[in-house]
Amino acid sequence: MSLIQHLINGELVNDSGRSADVYNPSTGQVIHQVPLASRETIQQAIDSAKAAFPAWRNTPAAKRAQVMFRFKQLLEQNEARISQLISEEHGKTLEDAAGELKRGIENVEYACSAPEILKGEYSRNVGPNIDAWSDFQPLGVVAGITPFNFPAMVPLWMYPLAIVCGNCFILKPSERDPSSTLLIAQLLQEAGLPKGVLSVVHGDKGAVDALIEAPEVKALSFVGSTPIAEYIYSEATKRGKRVQALGGAKNHAVLMPDADLDNAVSALMGAAYGSCGERCMAISVAVCVGDQVADALIAKLVPQVKALKIGAGTSCGLDMGPLVTGQARDKVSGYIDDGVAAGAELVVDGRGLSVAGHEEGFFLGGSLFDRVTPEMRIYKEEIFGPVLCVVRVNSLEAAMQLINDHEYGNGTCIFTRDGEAARLFCDEIEVGMVGVNVPLPVPVAYHSFGGWKRSLFGDLHAYGPDGVRFYTRRKAITQRWPQRASHEASQFAFPSLS
Ligand code: NAD
């Protein structure tokens, strides 16, 4: 068992204080210890970021981007090693881990366009001999706090962009699966990033509170569950920080009577059970318009859910690995108990699954509930496991009302062949990311990612154009060079063109 280290000022450092266990969820064994940073350790990272900032912000954007070009190459060269680490600590399959890394690399590619995205805006001759421009300047030291479910991709949503914008970044990854996140940060160092521009500090609430309270930290990006998102948003904005805090989700897929059912079923299987349902964009509710659709859907889903190939994430050719911890597995199991007690019809029961050779692993089979109703806890709350709930309604309007009434508004999709229905859905649904016959509408890196309602606290979405706005502040400059021969009298009225 090894001790994972922090990365501060370009060096791997130990922490003499508290630590936590990191599991291999496929075996149920503790494989590493991760340090939980003290306030002193966080301050060390802040000090190194502060010291690195003046030179980094003055490094030409094109040179900052060159580091990202090399970083992208290193990420691609190390894909297998990174995927292995993700799978070992998170439990997701190797193919799924490689997929999240590829989506993360897209954000590095976007960051490579720094000189273009930071060009600013210019207006010549806004008044006599007066030119005006808007500049987008970095904030200084900024921090990110990330969840366990995408240890590679979610940090890559944040720091490549923050860094090419000229900021110095402190990342506090999830303490449950930190190894791939740390390796990726080391690759950025290897790509030529100056010391102190990126630090990785592991930790729990104590580390997060130290980042919230530090006056040097100007902005916080958070991705994780809603209660913590709300806590970080309120505590950090109270201290005058800029915050984007992305929270939990309950994502609905609407199945219209005219949908191509076979395609919808394939899409739903991947979106509901891929990564064991531990995705903020996972589909956890299928809303069927009409009993006929629901009956046909259940008939097609049941054999496929029962046939899910489940095993150690690092084995090849699987559909699903284990849940991240024993606690997560028990929590999901508890939700299934609760759904049964509330009267939902459990048509496939994934509880109590044992995988041969991995009896101590944190496994659950796929579960499927029919006749779920809106007042049930399994409908209202985010389960974050391999559980799909089918809700039956009579019309598209009723389906949309259901979704709009839910407290979360992260992602949703509609399966239909009817353009009019799809257009109405896109226009009227109160959700931040919408798919039409696309089950996981995760925006590409040059659009931005974010939910509505209690799935996001803050104004700007993550990455893409909103990410650039989040990690920069606008400076508007108005410049005049009077002609030598002229002299203008003082003007006491408010300056205007006429
Ligand atoms: P989590 O909220 O438990 O942890 C997220 C981060 O917050 C971790 O770094 C953790 O160390 C830290 N943290 C935990 N408790 C804290 C506390 N009391 N005070 C301060 N910091 C604390 O989330 P998780 O279990 O790691 O991830 C799963 C959750 O993340 C799900 O709810 C999922 O929907 C959400 N998520 C959302 C998105 C999105 O884009 N909206 C993306 C991925 C995951």
XYZ file of C-alpha atoms and ligand atoms in Angstrom, residues 145-150 154 157 172-176 203-205 208 222-226 228 231-232 246-249 280 382 384 410 449 455, ligand 1:
79
model
C -12.919 21.031 -6.175
C -13.936 17.901 -8.059
C -16.031 14.740 -7.534
C -15.044 11.080 -7.633
C -17.062 10.088 -10.673
C -14.860 11.671 -13.355
C -13.939 17.027 -14.577
C -12.968 20.906 -17.562
C -8.595 19.621 -4.675
C -9.668 16.337 -6.303
C -11.891 13.689 -4.748
C -10.126 11.816 -1.978
C -11.782 8.582 -3.165
C -8.244 16.556 1.299
C -11.744 16.726 2.662
C -13.943 19.461 4.149
C -12.118 22.957 1.044
C -16.963 23.111 -7.857
C -18.508 19.933 -9.230
C -20.185 17.462 -6.869
C -23.407 16.897 -4.960
C -26.015 19.626 -4.473
C -21.968 20.677 -0.965
C -22.598 25.224 0.844
C -19.559 26.239 -1.208
C -22.350 22.323 -10.302
C -24.510 19.935 -8.305
C -26.530 16.744 -8.539
C -29.129 15.601 -11.022
C -24.335 13.331 -13.317
C -30.528 11.320 -6.903
C -26.405 7.654 -8.283
C -29.126 19.056 -15.326
C -21.719 22.529 -19.644
C -28.083 21.486 -10.492
P -19.384 15.151 -3.146
O -20.231 16.377 -3.127
O -19.486 14.210 -2.028
O -17.831 15.558 -3.250
C -17.374 16.477 -4.210
C -16.141 17.190 -3.652
O -16.516 17.921 -2.487
C -15.015 16.243 -3.257
O -13.784 16.809 -3.654
C -15.133 16.174 -1.742
O -13.906 15.972 -1.096
C -15.689 17.552 -1.384
N -16.515 17.509 -0.176
C -17.223 16.441 0.291
N -17.870 16.787 1.433
C -17.566 18.080 1.676
C -17.954 19.010 2.699
N -18.764 18.658 3.699
N -17.463 20.263 2.635
C -16.660 20.639 1.628
N -16.262 19.801 0.629
C -16.720 18.548 0.650
O -19.678 14.435 -4.557
P -19.149 13.029 -5.064
O -19.847 11.949 -4.315
O -17.676 13.020 -5.135
O -19.683 13.055 -6.570
C -20.969 12.680 -6.942
C -21.891 13.877 -7.040
O -21.357 14.816 -7.960
C -23.261 13.519 -7.595
O -24.230 14.245 -6.892
C -23.203 13.967 -9.041
O -24.431 14.275 -9.635
C -22.355 15.190 -8.910
N -21.734 15.544 -10.177
C -22.241 16.622 -10.821
C -21.726 16.980 -12.047
C -22.276 18.147 -12.791
O -21.666 18.546 -13.757
N -23.378 18.733 -12.393
C -20.666 16.242 -12.613
C -20.163 15.163 -11.900
C -20.715 14.820 -10.675
